[in-house]
Structure formats: C-alpha cells, structure tokens
C-alpha cells in the first residue's frame, strides 16, 4: 500500500516563497506528481519527478528524494491566484500505474 | 480545443435510481479513469481503463460500473445510488498508461438523497 502525508493548510504572503512538503511510504515507486486544484475546479498538472533532484518550471519547482520518501513543491514570487489546493500523488509499481493522491495542502496567499 | 467533458455537471437524485455520468475526451487518449473527491479524503480512483474493452478496479469500485466501448467515452454507472456516493466526481485521461500528465474533466457534483 501507499501512505502520503502533506500539511493540511499553509498561509503565505504575496511575493514570498513557500515550500509544500510531501512524504510518502510505498511498497514501490514509479514517480511523483504535483497537481494544483482551485476551489470547485479540476486538478491541473504541475510537475512529475521520477529521479532525485530538482525540476524547475517557471515560478514552480519540484524536488524529489527517493531514499527519504520526500518531495516538495516550491512556489516563488507568490501571487494571489496561487491560492489553491496542491495535491501530491505517487505512482506505485506494477501494471496499473495508478497514482495515489494525498489529501492536498490548501495554500492561502494573502496581500 | 483539447478537453475532457463530463455530463451532467450537477445532479441531485434519490436512493436507488440508476444514473450514468458521461465522460468524453477528444485527444485520442488511451488511458481513462474515474475519481471521487471527498473532504478530508482526497482523490480516490474508482475505475480505470487502459484501452477499449479493457477496464479494471481502482481503490473504491464498490457500487460503480464502467464501460469502454469507444476510445473517447468512459461512462460511470451507478446502478443503485446510495447517500454515501454523494461526492464530487472527476474523469481523467492521458495519452497512454505511462504518460505523466492526466487531464481532468470539470467534475460532476452528485447528491444522493
């Protein structure tokens, strides 16, 4: 099975940097995803990590350490529109490739 | 426009009345799946399909059925809905099983009274 932990809620100030952590325990590992979900809307893909290290994409970066079962999503130059839920998902081994989602971190950006 | 569509977007029904939520994608994706999202529980996969006529159970399949007769469509069927199936449902698709990015539909908010 898989267990994914991320903080329930975080707050940050516009223009600042915030790091959202995700830890996981899995019987196997085949990649980690981050999705953004605004209230009442569908999740949208942000990043995918399968190897250790940092992947940068504009204001968003995602880091993975497989040995530690740990990932983080780094958001720079925060904007009000970044207020959303951020979902960490881990894909396990085997033929199903089904990703297991964490419960999400609700990020509130205030002026 | 490349997209995943779901219908209806909102539905209020009563216990035991069969219903179908449709899902369609226009991206020629092979892999499609259904999720439900509940407060405090996150997204949980109900069923998935790797291609036409190939479907399999996800984490919470009880009370649901699916079919994949055409590549673009993946309907979710609730034969006898119950109040514990009140939830927000998302359909998703990706180009193939190993593809990293899933595209989600807009969601269907279902209430079973």
XYZ file of C-alpha atoms in Angstrom:
224
model
C 0.000 0.000 0.000
C 0.875 3.640 -0.080
C 0.678 6.382 2.535
C 1.108 10.015 1.579
C 1.356 12.896 4.037
C 1.197 16.604 3.363
C 0.215 19.535 5.567
C -3.463 20.348 5.566
C -3.137 24.095 5.249
C -0.475 26.757 4.777
C -0.567 30.517 4.533
C 1.912 32.851 2.864
C 2.281 36.438 1.760
C 2.063 37.688 -1.787
C 5.541 37.917 -3.315
C 7.059 35.438 -0.879
C 8.327 31.887 -1.360
C 6.535 28.854 0.048
C 7.556 25.204 0.234
C 4.913 22.486 0.428
C 6.243 19.159 1.649
C 5.073 15.668 0.841
C 6.307 12.465 2.431
C 5.351 9.022 1.307
C 5.741 5.386 2.249
C 5.172 2.977 -0.610
C 5.821 -0.628 -1.427
C 7.299 0.557 -4.700
C 7.816 3.827 -6.521
C 7.231 4.875 -10.098
C 7.054 8.643 -9.990
C 5.605 11.534 -8.011
C 3.221 14.179 -9.280
C 2.090 17.584 -8.129
C -1.285 18.972 -9.177
C -2.923 22.316 -8.483
C -6.639 22.497 -7.796
C -8.579 25.727 -7.390
C -11.761 25.540 -5.367
C -14.562 23.933 -7.359
C -12.341 23.190 -10.324
C -10.491 20.230 -11.764
C -6.881 19.443 -10.828
C -4.271 20.610 -13.301
C -0.850 19.041 -13.739
C 2.169 20.915 -12.382
C 5.115 18.542 -12.307
C 6.399 14.999 -12.388
C 9.556 13.630 -10.737
C 10.880 10.129 -11.081
C 14.593 10.758 -10.446
C 16.168 12.526 -7.471
C 16.719 16.225 -7.769
C 15.059 19.482 -8.589
C 12.851 20.154 -11.595
C 12.226 23.828 -12.305
C 9.367 25.186 -14.343
C 8.937 28.922 -14.154
C 7.880 30.023 -10.682
C 7.279 26.431 -9.628
C 9.926 23.833 -8.770
C 9.579 20.297 -7.504
C 12.173 18.271 -5.633
C 12.400 14.551 -5.010
C 14.489 12.371 -2.722
C 13.574 8.735 -3.242
C 15.782 7.464 -0.428
C 13.963 9.714 2.040
C 10.495 9.271 0.566
C 10.238 13.026 0.356
C 9.239 15.680 -2.119
C 8.493 19.358 -2.006
C 6.852 21.882 -4.263
C 8.435 25.324 -4.195
C 6.413 28.314 -5.289
C 8.279 31.585 -5.816
C 7.009 35.140 -6.197
C 3.636 34.145 -4.855
C 0.573 35.648 -6.440
C -2.971 35.787 -5.130
C -4.042 33.374 -7.876
C -1.742 30.745 -6.349
C -4.289 30.305 -3.553
C -5.389 26.742 -4.216
C -5.052 23.186 -3.042
C -1.829 21.383 -4.015
C -2.065 17.641 -4.437
C 0.856 15.259 -4.137
C 0.375 11.900 -5.869
C 2.627 8.865 -6.003
C 2.527 6.198 -8.670
C 3.294 2.711 -7.459
C 4.765 -0.274 -9.203
C 3.017 -2.841 -11.285
C 0.918 -2.714 -14.401
C -1.829 -0.462 -13.147
C 0.300 2.679 -12.785
C -2.481 4.037 -10.607
C -1.396 7.190 -8.780
C -2.389 7.513 -5.136
C -3.243 11.060 -4.123
C -2.544 12.720 -0.819
C -5.287 14.752 0.830
C -3.909 18.003 -0.502
C -2.486 21.163 1.032
C -4.683 24.235 0.978
C -2.483 27.284 0.351
C -3.838 30.704 1.236
C -1.944 33.675 -0.173
C -2.749 36.987 1.469
C -1.698 40.510 0.488
C -9.875 22.579 -28.117
C -8.388 19.542 -26.388
C -10.549 18.686 -23.437
C -12.304 16.185 -21.222
C -16.024 16.775 -20.836
C -18.422 15.392 -18.265
C -22.196 15.459 -18.058
C -24.101 16.337 -16.067
C -22.102 18.843 -14.048
C -24.576 18.780 -11.187
C -27.093 16.096 -10.270
C -29.433 15.568 -7.355
C -31.110 12.188 -7.276
C -32.727 9.733 -4.898
C -31.538 6.438 -3.496
C -31.864 3.538 -5.897
C -32.470 5.473 -9.101
C -29.939 4.346 -11.692
C -27.810 7.071 -13.217
C -24.968 7.480 -15.681
C -22.323 10.177 -15.736
C -20.772 10.526 -19.153
C -17.137 11.310 -19.871
C -15.665 12.064 -23.258
C -12.196 13.132 -24.422
C -11.162 14.414 -27.831
C -7.411 13.835 -27.513
C -7.317 10.195 -28.665
C -6.074 9.196 -25.219
C -5.836 5.512 -24.411
C -5.969 5.742 -20.632
C -9.063 6.992 -18.810
C -10.085 6.879 -15.185
C -12.728 7.979 -12.709
C -12.063 9.538 -9.311
C -14.211 10.701 -6.473
C -13.159 13.509 -4.197
C -14.445 13.863 -0.666
C -13.464 16.377 2.027
C -10.540 15.126 4.071
C -10.035 12.079 1.878
C -8.552 13.476 -1.283
C -8.920 11.986 -4.731
C -9.598 8.264 -4.840
C -9.643 6.233 -8.009
C -12.818 4.263 -8.757
C -12.094 2.531 -12.068
C -9.653 2.926 -14.897
C -9.367 1.770 -18.482
C -6.190 1.143 -20.444
C -7.964 0.911 -23.796
C -11.212 -0.071 -25.468
C -12.860 -3.003 -23.695
C -10.119 -3.043 -21.026
C -11.208 -1.824 -17.604
C -10.092 -2.541 -14.062
C -10.939 -1.601 -10.495
C -9.280 1.223 -8.649
C -9.274 1.750 -4.909
C -13.015 2.282 -4.330
C -15.002 0.419 -7.033
C -17.920 -0.808 -4.909
C -21.275 0.449 -6.170
C -19.937 1.589 -9.538
C -19.684 0.180 -13.048
C -17.910 1.435 -16.133
C -17.672 0.557 -19.782
C -15.260 1.445 -22.585
C -16.886 0.631 -25.892
C -15.239 3.504 -27.717
C -11.859 5.106 -27.134
C -13.257 8.559 -26.465
C -16.028 7.652 -23.992
C -15.857 6.230 -20.485
C -19.210 6.448 -18.696
C -19.613 5.873 -14.968
C -22.739 3.978 -13.973
C -24.362 3.877 -10.569
C -26.913 1.075 -10.710
C -28.447 1.803 -7.305
C -27.048 5.016 -5.856
C -26.835 5.433 -2.117
C -26.220 8.547 0.009
C -22.596 7.539 0.644
C -21.978 8.053 -3.058
C -22.658 11.749 -2.673
C -19.396 13.222 -3.864
C -17.526 15.221 -6.484
C -16.562 13.012 -9.411
C -13.756 13.604 -11.890
C -12.971 11.840 -15.105
C -9.371 11.960 -16.337
C -7.438 10.829 -19.382
C -3.840 10.532 -20.503
C -2.159 9.594 -23.760
C -1.002 6.217 -22.526
C -0.647 4.457 -19.235
C 2.895 5.534 -18.552
C 2.265 9.111 -19.579
C 2.889 11.545 -16.789
C 0.128 14.067 -17.213
C -3.525 13.341 -16.648
C -6.127 15.763 -17.982
C -9.157 16.106 -15.744
C -12.724 16.881 -16.679
C -14.573 19.743 -14.929
C -16.200 17.484 -12.352
C -19.713 16.264 -11.573
C -21.201 17.110 -8.214
C -23.600 14.321 -7.271
C -26.013 14.388 -4.358
C -27.952 11.233 -3.478
C -30.867 11.812 -1.113
